[in-house]
Amino acid sequence: MGGGLILAVEGGTIAEVSTALRELLIRHVDAGTIPGGVALLGAGHVEVVAAGVASIGGGPMREDAIMRIQSMTKVMTSVAALRLVEAGRLELDQSLVDWLPELVGRQVLRRPTAELDDTVPARRAITLRHLLTNTSGYGMVTQASPLQQAMAANGTEAGPEPPAMGADEWLRRLTELPLAFQPGEGWRYHHSFAVLGILISRVTGRPLGQHLAEDIFGPLGMTDTALWVAEGKLDRLPAAYSHGELVSTARDYHRFARMLAEGGRADGQPMISPDHLRQITSDQVPAACKTADSFFPGFWDGTGWGFGVAVKTEGPQRGRVGWSGGLGTDFFVDPDGTVGILLTQVELGEDMWPLVEQFQSLHEPS
């Protein structure tokens, strides 16, 4: 399908915005892009719209469908980590070896494609800031290299399936390998946030899912967000045409995104400090780290990375923060307070990108 907008919704009423969203979803359901989807868009009060079916040949997609949000979890984990900083339990720029002793004595490849034994010692310790900005030295390897082969061999490469081992074993295997670059001097996606989840679990002494439930989801009233779906809610879990992780609903994720849009506050109560919110929502990656081989081609054109979320640095969407999940989900928060959330159940790929791009184009920051 080609590009182009269904309807510009600048300043539109809730009904007009909902009509535009519904038409967008229906168009892509009819085209076979997705079986069904759920979306919302607006500042303040919004309407959740749904279209299509929950599974091929199944019943209608529900507005309260519980969807697999995958990498949209990263900014939630970032907020949880920053709340630990504000509680005095972590610091942004301290070594993490007290909680992650596996990180002691890191070796770094002389260049990302070097042989695994062609290394030098790390010049600095890995910090929380490195994890939040994907600059730890660990991450997805897009170039064919000995490191890429080694990660595939020991089960630590990023892939559609979750690791078949426990967190401690995964970290042990990851840290058997050298870093691709000196901490803070490069950028690679994904693995830093898996390490961050382990860090939070060890600092708090409880599973990550439990900590997120008590520290983030509970206070925000996100009753349907968890690492699994309760048996009594399984009828609201659509079929997934790939694989999943954290689950949420449009309404639940909207509560979290509204907190970001409203200065880090929820119901008048602070969740994170203004300074930490500023760092989440502004580009935190040095220009020297934005190399062509760090992610897919063109990623850094007009885009930066805050803490757990991408930041638009140029163009008509400048100031927008947001990110997508691998199973066809996307969210954004604009400087004018507008929140957009799109939830589908089809793996992102060539067929899905037009839907995501058209959704993102329905509103431009004012």
mmCIF file of C-alpha atoms in Angstrom:
data_model
loop_
_atom_site.group_PDB
_atom_site.id
_atom_site.type_symbol
_atom_site.label_atom_id
_atom_site.label_comp_id
_atom_site.label_asym_id
_atom_site.label_seq_id
_atom_site.Cartn_x
_atom_site.Cartn_y
_atom_site.Cartn_z
ATOM 1 C CA MET A 1 0.000 0.000 0.000
ATOM 2 C CA GLY A 2 1.173 3.516 -0.681
ATOM 3 C CA GLY A 3 1.545 6.413 1.686
ATOM 4 C CA GLY A 4 -0.819 9.304 2.113
ATOM 5 C CA LEU A 5 -3.135 10.358 4.881
ATOM 6 C CA ILE A 6 -6.700 9.317 5.499
ATOM 7 C CA LEU A 7 -7.517 12.631 7.156
ATOM 8 C CA ALA A 8 -5.550 15.379 8.834
ATOM 9 C CA VAL A 9 -6.768 15.589 12.422
ATOM 10 C CA GLU A 10 -5.073 18.791 13.579
ATOM 11 C CA GLY A 11 -7.406 20.286 16.155
ATOM 12 C CA GLY A 12 -10.176 17.868 15.250
ATOM 13 C CA THR A 13 -12.930 16.869 17.622
ATOM 14 C CA ILE A 14 -12.793 13.512 19.379
ATOM 15 C CA ALA A 15 -15.398 12.217 16.933
ATOM 16 C CA GLU A 16 -13.395 13.403 13.912
ATOM 17 C CA VAL A 17 -10.184 11.910 15.247
ATOM 18 C CA SER A 18 -11.906 8.627 16.055
ATOM 19 C CA THR A 19 -13.378 8.501 12.540
ATOM 20 C CA ALA A 20 -9.927 9.016 11.029
ATOM 21 C CA LEU A 21 -8.422 6.279 13.171
ATOM 22 C CA ARG A 22 -11.257 3.865 12.470
ATOM 23 C CA GLU A 23 -10.999 4.486 8.722
ATOM 24 C CA LEU A 24 -7.242 3.924 8.857
ATOM 25 C CA LEU A 25 -7.665 0.604 10.670
ATOM 26 C CA ILE A 26 -10.514 -0.543 8.419
ATOM 27 C CA ARG A 27 -8.524 0.301 5.299
ATOM 28 C CA HIS A 28 -5.662 -1.883 6.442
ATOM 29 C CA VAL A 29 -7.971 -4.671 7.620
ATOM 30 C CA ASP A 30 -9.638 -4.685 4.196
ATOM 31 C CA ALA A 31 -6.229 -4.707 2.506
ATOM 32 C CA GLY A 32 -5.156 -7.705 4.592
ATOM 33 C CA THR A 33 -2.354 -5.865 6.391
ATOM 34 C CA ILE A 34 -3.799 -6.790 9.788
ATOM 35 C CA PRO A 35 -6.684 -8.963 11.008
ATOM 36 C CA GLY A 36 -7.614 -6.204 13.463
ATOM 37 C CA GLY A 37 -6.318 -3.323 15.509
ATOM 38 C CA VAL A 38 -6.943 -0.903 18.354
ATOM 39 C CA ALA A 39 -5.905 2.764 18.427
ATOM 40 C CA LEU A 40 -6.354 6.108 20.142
ATOM 41 C CA LEU A 41 -5.171 9.628 19.416
ATOM 42 C CA GLY A 42 -5.554 12.950 21.176
ATOM 43 C CA ALA A 43 -4.764 15.133 24.146
ATOM 44 C CA GLY A 44 -6.758 14.763 27.349
ATOM 45 C CA HIS A 45 -9.886 12.662 26.905
ATOM 46 C CA VAL A 46 -9.647 10.219 24.014
ATOM 47 C CA GLU A 47 -11.781 7.500 22.512
ATOM 48 C CA VAL A 48 -10.409 4.017 21.900
ATOM 49 C CA VAL A 49 -11.396 2.619 18.511
ATOM 50 C CA ALA A 50 -11.171 -0.955 17.279
ATOM 51 C CA ALA A 51 -11.653 -2.599 13.906
ATOM 52 C CA GLY A 52 -11.379 -6.028 12.373
ATOM 53 C CA VAL A 53 -11.138 -9.319 14.219
ATOM 54 C CA ALA A 54 -9.094 -10.671 17.106
ATOM 55 C CA SER A 55 -7.924 -13.609 15.016
ATOM 56 C CA ILE A 56 -8.333 -14.796 11.451
ATOM 57 C CA GLY A 57 -11.809 -16.265 11.305
ATOM 58 C CA GLY A 58 -12.470 -15.199 14.903
ATOM 59 C CA GLY A 59 -14.642 -12.698 16.708
ATOM 60 C CA PRO A 60 -14.452 -8.896 16.591
ATOM 61 C CA MET A 61 -11.423 -7.053 17.935
ATOM 62 C CA ARG A 62 -12.335 -5.547 21.309
ATOM 63 C CA GLU A 63 -11.436 -2.037 22.446
ATOM 64 C CA ASP A 64 -10.070 -3.582 25.670
ATOM 65 C CA ALA A 65 -8.005 -6.210 23.830
ATOM 66 C CA ILE A 66 -4.838 -7.144 25.708
ATOM 67 C CA MET A 67 -1.996 -6.850 23.203
ATOM 68 C CA ARG A 68 1.677 -7.799 23.176
ATOM 69 C CA ILE A 69 3.623 -4.505 23.237
ATOM 70 C CA GLN A 70 7.206 -5.832 23.164
ATOM 71 C CA SER A 71 9.731 -2.968 22.832
ATOM 72 C CA MET A 72 7.217 -0.346 23.971
ATOM 73 C CA THR A 73 8.197 -1.759 27.378
ATOM 74 C CA LYS A 74 11.609 -0.053 27.233
ATOM 75 C CA VAL A 75 10.412 3.383 28.305
ATOM 76 C CA MET A 76 8.442 1.832 31.177
ATOM 77 C CA THR A 77 11.579 0.084 32.393
ATOM 78 C CA SER A 78 13.448 3.387 32.042
ATOM 79 C CA VAL A 79 10.943 5.141 34.307
ATOM 80 C CA ALA A 80 11.261 2.340 36.870
ATOM 81 C CA ALA A 81 15.065 2.700 36.842
ATOM 82 C CA LEU A 82 14.907 6.477 37.213
ATOM 83 C CA ARG A 83 12.540 6.111 40.168
ATOM 84 C CA LEU A 84 15.231 3.982 41.818
ATOM 85 C CA VAL A 85 17.707 6.813 41.158
ATOM 86 C CA GLU A 86 15.326 9.273 42.785
ATOM 87 C CA ALA A 87 14.980 6.919 45.763
ATOM 88 C CA GLY A 88 18.760 6.938 46.189
ATOM 89 C CA ARG A 89 19.193 3.270 45.319
ATOM 90 C CA LEU A 90 21.044 3.827 42.019
ATOM 91 C CA GLU A 91 23.029 6.565 40.329
ATOM 92 C CA LEU A 92 23.073 7.313 36.629
ATOM 93 C CA ASP A 93 26.849 7.349 36.293
ATOM 94 C CA GLN A 94 28.095 4.822 38.842
ATOM 95 C CA SER A 95 29.562 1.406 38.049
ATOM 96 C CA LEU A 96 26.980 -1.383 38.187
ATOM 97 C CA VAL A 97 29.334 -4.158 39.270
ATOM 98 C CA ASP A 98 27.978 -4.246 42.838
ATOM 99 C CA TRP A 99 24.721 -5.637 41.401
ATOM 100 C CA LEU A 100 26.059 -7.087 38.149
ATOM 101 C CA PRO A 101 29.458 -8.618 39.020
ATOM 102 C CA GLU A 102 29.397 -10.266 35.587
ATOM 103 C CA LEU A 103 30.403 -6.863 34.194
ATOM 104 C CA VAL A 104 33.781 -6.788 35.978
ATOM 105 C CA GLY A 105 36.858 -6.681 33.734
ATOM 106 C CA ARG A 106 35.185 -6.049 30.388
ATOM 107 C CA GLN A 107 37.228 -6.537 27.237
ATOM 108 C CA VAL A 108 36.434 -4.491 24.131
ATOM 109 C CA LEU A 109 36.973 -5.384 20.486
ATOM 110 C CA ARG A 110 39.519 -3.134 18.767
ATOM 111 C CA ARG A 111 36.882 -2.706 16.076
ATOM 112 C CA PRO A 112 33.350 -4.181 15.913
ATOM 113 C CA THR A 113 34.265 -6.735 13.241
ATOM 114 C CA ALA A 114 37.531 -7.878 14.861
ATOM 115 C CA GLU A 115 38.307 -11.430 15.963
ATOM 116 C CA LEU A 116 37.037 -12.173 19.464
ATOM 117 C CA ASP A 117 40.535 -12.204 20.967
ATOM 118 C CA ASP A 118 41.556 -8.894 19.367
ATOM 119 C CA THR A 119 40.586 -6.800 22.382
ATOM 120 C CA VAL A 120 41.676 -4.096 24.791
ATOM 121 C CA PRO A 121 40.455 -3.487 28.363
ATOM 122 C CA ALA A 122 37.379 -1.320 28.832
ATOM 123 C CA ARG A 123 38.359 2.259 29.658
ATOM 124 C CA ARG A 124 35.367 2.815 31.924
ATOM 125 C CA ALA A 125 32.695 0.868 33.766
ATOM 126 C CA ILE A 126 29.223 0.291 32.316
ATOM 127 C CA THR A 127 26.700 2.592 33.989
ATOM 128 C CA LEU A 128 22.935 2.972 34.177
ATOM 129 C CA ARG A 129 23.180 5.857 31.705
ATOM 130 C CA HIS A 130 24.859 3.507 29.221
ATOM 131 C CA LEU A 131 22.024 0.998 29.583
ATOM 132 C CA LEU A 132 19.295 3.635 29.161
ATOM 133 C CA THR A 133 20.940 5.011 26.018
ATOM 134 C CA ASN A 134 21.928 1.676 24.399
ATOM 135 C CA THR A 135 25.606 2.656 24.634
ATOM 136 C CA SER A 136 26.832 -0.103 26.970
ATOM 137 C CA GLY A 137 28.795 -1.968 24.287
ATOM 138 C CA TYR A 138 26.242 -4.787 24.109
ATOM 139 C CA GLY A 139 23.518 -4.949 21.482
ATOM 140 C CA MET A 140 22.299 -6.252 18.161
ATOM 141 C CA VAL A 141 25.064 -6.859 15.627
ATOM 142 C CA THR A 142 23.905 -6.084 12.100
ATOM 143 C CA GLN A 143 27.231 -6.727 10.317
ATOM 144 C CA ALA A 144 28.556 -10.213 9.687
ATOM 145 C CA SER A 145 31.387 -10.628 12.170
ATOM 146 C CA PRO A 146 32.920 -13.070 14.653
ATOM 147 C CA LEU A 147 30.897 -11.379 17.432
ATOM 148 C CA GLN A 148 27.647 -11.889 15.529
ATOM 149 C CA GLN A 149 28.503 -15.558 15.005
ATOM 150 C CA ALA A 150 29.410 -16.006 18.667
ATOM 151 C CA MET A 151 26.145 -14.442 19.856
ATOM 152 C CA ALA A 152 24.190 -16.746 17.564
ATOM 153 C CA ALA A 153 26.141 -19.745 18.851
ATOM 154 C CA ASN A 154 25.611 -19.056 22.552
ATOM 155 C CA GLY A 155 21.961 -17.987 22.326
ATOM 156 C CA THR A 156 22.370 -14.278 23.081
ATOM 157 C CA GLU A 157 21.571 -12.768 19.692
ATOM 158 C CA ALA A 158 18.315 -10.836 19.407
ATOM 159 C CA GLY A 159 15.574 -12.779 17.697
ATOM 160 C CA PRO A 160 11.821 -13.329 17.545
ATOM 161 C CA GLU A 161 11.960 -16.031 20.215
ATOM 162 C CA PRO A 162 12.737 -15.088 23.823
ATOM 163 C CA PRO A 163 15.905 -16.666 25.238
ATOM 164 C CA ALA A 164 15.454 -20.284 26.224
ATOM 165 C CA MET A 165 17.431 -19.770 29.447
ATOM 166 C CA GLY A 166 17.041 -17.877 32.701
ATOM 167 C CA ALA A 167 18.163 -14.281 33.105
ATOM 168 C CA ASP A 168 21.302 -15.102 35.091
ATOM 169 C CA GLU A 169 22.429 -17.695 32.562
ATOM 170 C CA TRP A 170 21.705 -15.301 29.671
ATOM 171 C CA LEU A 171 23.807 -12.588 31.322
ATOM 172 C CA ARG A 172 26.610 -15.064 32.032
ATOM 173 C CA ARG A 173 26.729 -16.061 28.377
ATOM 174 C CA LEU A 174 26.525 -12.461 27.171
ATOM 175 C CA THR A 175 29.413 -11.390 29.375
ATOM 176 C CA GLU A 176 31.596 -14.230 28.107
ATOM 177 C CA LEU A 177 31.844 -12.137 24.929
ATOM 178 C CA PRO A 178 33.707 -8.858 24.406
ATOM 179 C CA LEU A 179 31.980 -5.523 24.011
ATOM 180 C CA ALA A 180 31.574 -4.222 20.454
ATOM 181 C CA PHE A 181 32.871 -0.787 21.510
ATOM 182 C CA GLN A 182 33.987 1.140 24.564
ATOM 183 C CA PRO A 183 31.051 1.963 26.886
ATOM 184 C CA GLY A 184 29.597 5.317 25.904
ATOM 185 C CA GLU A 185 31.335 5.383 22.518
ATOM 186 C CA GLY A 186 28.882 3.525 20.283
ATOM 187 C CA TRP A 187 25.215 2.571 19.972
ATOM 188 C CA ARG A 188 23.563 -0.815 19.559
ATOM 189 C CA TYR A 189 19.905 -1.639 20.092
ATOM 190 C CA HIS A 190 18.202 -4.100 22.445
ATOM 191 C CA HIS A 191 20.581 -5.865 24.844
ATOM 192 C CA SER A 192 21.170 -2.940 27.202
ATOM 193 C CA PHE A 193 17.516 -3.080 28.205
ATOM 194 C CA ALA A 194 17.630 -6.790 28.931
ATOM 195 C CA VAL A 195 20.598 -6.073 31.218
ATOM 196 C CA LEU A 196 18.593 -3.197 32.727
ATOM 197 C CA GLY A 197 15.750 -5.553 33.611
ATOM 198 C CA ILE A 198 18.185 -7.851 35.427
ATOM 199 C CA LEU A 199 19.694 -4.854 37.221
ATOM 200 C CA ILE A 200 16.303 -3.664 38.477
ATOM 201 C CA SER A 201 15.450 -7.158 39.675
ATOM 202 C CA ARG A 202 18.705 -7.460 41.607
ATOM 203 C CA VAL A 203 18.522 -3.958 43.125
ATOM 204 C CA THR A 204 14.938 -4.487 44.304
ATOM 205 C CA GLY A 205 15.303 -8.137 45.242
ATOM 206 C CA ARG A 206 12.199 -9.197 43.332
ATOM 207 C CA PRO A 207 11.229 -10.228 39.809
ATOM 208 C CA LEU A 208 11.047 -7.385 37.308
ATOM 209 C CA GLY A 209 7.377 -8.034 36.569
ATOM 210 C CA GLN A 210 6.472 -7.778 40.239
ATOM 211 C CA HIS A 211 8.437 -4.563 40.660
ATOM 212 C CA LEU A 212 6.852 -2.956 37.595
ATOM 213 C CA ALA A 213 3.407 -4.000 38.821
ATOM 214 C CA GLU A 214 3.888 -2.415 42.232
ATOM 215 C CA ASP A 215 5.956 0.624 41.258
ATOM 216 C CA ILE A 216 4.482 1.664 37.891
ATOM 217 C CA PHE A 217 1.349 -0.209 36.871
ATOM 218 C CA GLY A 218 -0.393 -0.089 40.251
ATOM 219 C CA PRO A 219 0.018 3.658 40.882
ATOM 220 C CA LEU A 220 -1.072 4.435 37.310
ATOM 221 C CA GLY A 221 -4.122 2.161 37.459
ATOM 222 C CA MET A 222 -2.815 -0.047 34.651
ATOM 223 C CA THR A 223 -4.799 -3.096 35.700
ATOM 224 C CA ASP A 224 -4.336 -5.059 32.471
ATOM 225 C CA THR A 225 -0.567 -4.625 32.021
ATOM 226 C CA ALA A 226 1.706 -7.500 33.053
ATOM 227 C CA LEU A 227 4.236 -10.040 31.845
ATOM 228 C CA TRP A 228 1.400 -12.543 31.462
ATOM 229 C CA VAL A 229 -2.369 -12.601 31.081
ATOM 230 C CA ALA A 230 -4.528 -13.748 33.978
ATOM 231 C CA GLU A 231 -6.658 -16.781 33.158
ATOM 232 C CA GLY A 232 -9.853 -14.773 33.581
ATOM 233 C CA LYS A 233 -8.735 -12.323 30.879
ATOM 234 C CA LEU A 234 -7.578 -14.782 28.217
ATOM 235 C CA ASP A 235 -10.678 -14.091 26.119
ATOM 236 C CA ARG A 236 -9.299 -10.562 25.590
ATOM 237 C CA LEU A 237 -5.925 -11.765 24.257
ATOM 238 C CA PRO A 238 -5.983 -11.766 20.433
ATOM 239 C CA ALA A 239 -4.005 -14.262 18.420
ATOM 240 C CA ALA A 240 -0.438 -13.163 17.769
ATOM 241 C CA TYR A 241 1.069 -13.748 14.367
ATOM 242 C CA SER A 242 4.589 -13.976 15.790
ATOM 243 C CA HIS A 243 5.825 -13.945 19.404
ATOM 244 C CA GLY A 244 5.249 -11.765 22.455
ATOM 245 C CA GLU A 245 6.334 -10.365 25.811
ATOM 246 C CA LEU A 246 4.789 -7.653 28.043
ATOM 247 C CA VAL A 247 1.040 -7.224 27.428
ATOM 248 C CA SER A 248 -1.134 -4.137 27.814
ATOM 249 C CA THR A 249 -4.275 -2.429 26.522
ATOM 250 C CA ALA A 250 -4.692 0.874 24.730
ATOM 251 C CA ARG A 251 -6.289 2.416 27.822
ATOM 252 C CA ASP A 252 -3.530 1.125 30.122
ATOM 253 C CA TYR A 253 -0.721 2.330 27.903
ATOM 254 C CA HIS A 254 -2.521 5.648 27.546
ATOM 255 C CA ARG A 255 -2.307 6.108 31.330
ATOM 256 C CA PHE A 256 1.451 5.660 31.134
ATOM 257 C CA ALA A 257 1.854 7.916 28.089
ATOM 258 C CA ARG A 258 -0.330 10.607 29.695
ATOM 259 C CA MET A 259 2.031 10.607 32.655
ATOM 260 C CA LEU A 260 4.875 11.451 30.262
ATOM 261 C CA ALA A 261 2.751 14.094 28.555
ATOM 262 C CA GLU A 262 1.775 15.715 31.848
ATOM 263 C CA GLY A 263 5.249 16.443 33.150
ATOM 264 C CA GLY A 264 5.912 13.085 34.793
ATOM 265 C CA ARG A 265 2.845 13.366 37.016
ATOM 266 C CA ALA A 266 -0.224 11.152 37.366
ATOM 267 C CA ASP A 267 -3.342 12.434 39.125
ATOM 268 C CA GLY A 268 -1.241 15.320 40.378
ATOM 269 C CA GLN A 269 1.354 13.045 41.976
ATOM 270 C CA PRO A 270 4.945 12.969 40.666
ATOM 271 C CA MET A 271 6.143 9.704 39.151
ATOM 272 C CA ILE A 272 9.526 11.027 37.985
ATOM 273 C CA SER A 273 11.317 14.337 38.365
ATOM 274 C CA PRO A 274 11.169 17.052 35.681
ATOM 275 C CA ASP A 275 14.912 16.616 35.101
ATOM 276 C CA HIS A 276 14.625 12.893 34.487
ATOM 277 C CA LEU A 277 11.596 13.427 32.246
ATOM 278 C CA ARG A 278 13.657 15.919 30.235
ATOM 279 C CA GLN A 279 16.390 13.311 29.790
ATOM 280 C CA ILE A 280 13.880 10.628 28.780
ATOM 281 C CA THR A 281 12.423 12.901 26.121
ATOM 282 C CA SER A 282 15.548 14.545 24.682
ATOM 283 C CA ASP A 283 18.383 13.113 22.606
ATOM 284 C CA GLN A 284 21.011 11.639 24.948
ATOM 285 C CA VAL A 285 23.249 9.938 22.362
ATOM 286 C CA PRO A 286 26.485 11.695 21.321
ATOM 287 C CA ALA A 287 26.800 12.334 17.601
ATOM 288 C CA ALA A 288 29.938 10.167 17.418
ATOM 289 C CA CYS A 289 27.887 7.126 18.482
ATOM 290 C CA LYS A 290 25.409 7.476 15.622
ATOM 291 C CA THR A 291 27.351 5.460 13.100
ATOM 292 C CA ALA A 292 25.819 4.002 9.959
ATOM 293 C CA ASP A 293 26.374 0.448 11.201
ATOM 294 C CA SER A 294 24.704 0.984 14.580
ATOM 295 C CA PHE A 295 21.141 0.293 13.380
ATOM 296 C CA PHE A 296 19.142 0.137 10.183
ATOM 297 C CA PRO A 297 20.042 2.580 7.348
ATOM 298 C CA GLY A 298 18.801 6.114 7.856
ATOM 299 C CA PHE A 299 17.700 5.604 11.463
ATOM 300 C CA TRP A 300 19.602 8.620 12.760
ATOM 301 C CA ASP A 301 18.276 10.986 10.072
ATOM 302 C CA GLY A 302 16.283 13.437 12.181
ATOM 303 C CA THR A 303 16.065 10.981 15.079
ATOM 304 C CA GLY A 304 17.819 10.698 18.431
ATOM 305 C CA TRP A 305 17.422 8.454 21.466
ATOM 306 C CA GLY A 306 16.496 9.541 24.989
ATOM 307 C CA PHE A 307 16.079 7.018 27.793
ATOM 308 C CA GLY A 308 14.170 4.045 26.369
ATOM 309 C CA VAL A 309 12.507 5.969 23.571
ATOM 310 C CA ALA A 310 13.292 7.589 20.209
ATOM 311 C CA VAL A 311 13.180 11.369 19.861
ATOM 312 C CA LYS A 312 12.400 13.292 16.670
ATOM 313 C CA THR A 313 15.051 16.013 16.374
ATOM 314 C CA GLU A 314 14.112 17.521 12.991
ATOM 315 C CA GLY A 315 11.168 17.922 10.648
ATOM 316 C CA PRO A 316 7.434 18.408 11.220
ATOM 317 C CA GLN A 317 7.372 15.895 14.101
ATOM 318 C CA ARG A 318 10.252 17.532 15.966
ATOM 319 C CA GLY A 319 9.981 16.977 19.699
ATOM 320 C CA ARG A 320 7.901 13.787 19.366
ATOM 321 C CA VAL A 321 9.008 10.828 21.457
ATOM 322 C CA GLY A 322 7.871 7.285 20.797
ATOM 323 C CA TRP A 323 8.770 3.779 19.774
ATOM 324 C CA SER A 324 7.345 0.676 18.145
ATOM 325 C CA GLY A 325 6.973 -2.920 19.291
ATOM 326 C CA GLY A 326 7.940 -5.806 17.046
ATOM 327 C CA LEU A 327 4.378 -7.145 16.871
ATOM 328 C CA GLY A 328 2.907 -4.169 15.090
ATOM 329 C CA THR A 329 2.467 -1.692 17.935
ATOM 330 C CA ASP A 330 3.454 1.968 18.122
ATOM 331 C CA PHE A 331 3.081 4.960 20.416
ATOM 332 C CA PHE A 332 4.080 8.611 20.455
ATOM 333 C CA VAL A 333 3.817 11.614 22.740
ATOM 334 C CA ASP A 334 3.970 15.081 21.184
ATOM 335 C CA PRO A 335 5.105 18.329 22.854
ATOM 336 C CA ASP A 336 1.527 19.646 22.698
ATOM 337 C CA GLY A 337 0.335 16.757 24.876
ATOM 338 C CA THR A 338 -1.118 14.623 22.106
ATOM 339 C CA VAL A 339 -0.757 10.880 22.628
ATOM 340 C CA GLY A 340 -1.098 8.289 19.893
ATOM 341 C CA ILE A 341 -1.263 4.522 20.452
ATOM 342 C CA LEU A 342 -1.629 1.802 17.823
ATOM 343 C CA LEU A 343 -1.916 -1.864 18.779
ATOM 344 C CA THR A 344 -2.059 -4.713 16.251
ATOM 345 C CA GLN A 345 -0.862 -8.300 16.324
ATOM 346 C CA VAL A 346 1.190 -8.644 13.150
ATOM 347 C CA GLU A 347 4.978 -8.588 13.161
ATOM 348 C CA LEU A 348 6.485 -5.349 11.882
ATOM 349 C CA GLY A 349 7.812 -5.639 8.366
ATOM 350 C CA GLU A 350 7.480 -4.260 4.870
ATOM 351 C CA ASP A 351 3.699 -4.706 4.806
ATOM 352 C CA MET A 352 3.183 -3.097 8.215
ATOM 353 C CA TRP A 353 5.299 0.050 7.904
ATOM 354 C CA PRO A 354 2.787 1.977 5.751
ATOM 355 C CA LEU A 355 0.153 1.542 8.491
ATOM 356 C CA VAL A 356 2.558 2.738 11.180
ATOM 357 C CA GLU A 357 3.730 5.685 9.096
ATOM 358 C CA GLN A 358 0.181 6.742 8.222
ATOM 359 C CA PHE A 359 -0.817 6.489 11.882
ATOM 360 C CA GLN A 360 2.144 8.637 12.923
ATOM 361 C CA SER A 361 1.250 11.212 10.260
ATOM 362 C CA LEU A 362 -2.307 11.756 11.521
ATOM 363 C CA HIS A 363 -1.023 14.430 13.880
ATOM 364 C CA GLU A 364 1.896 16.834 13.822
ATOM 365 C CA PRO A 365 3.175 18.570 16.966
ATOM 366 C CA SER A 366 1.932 22.118 17.255
#
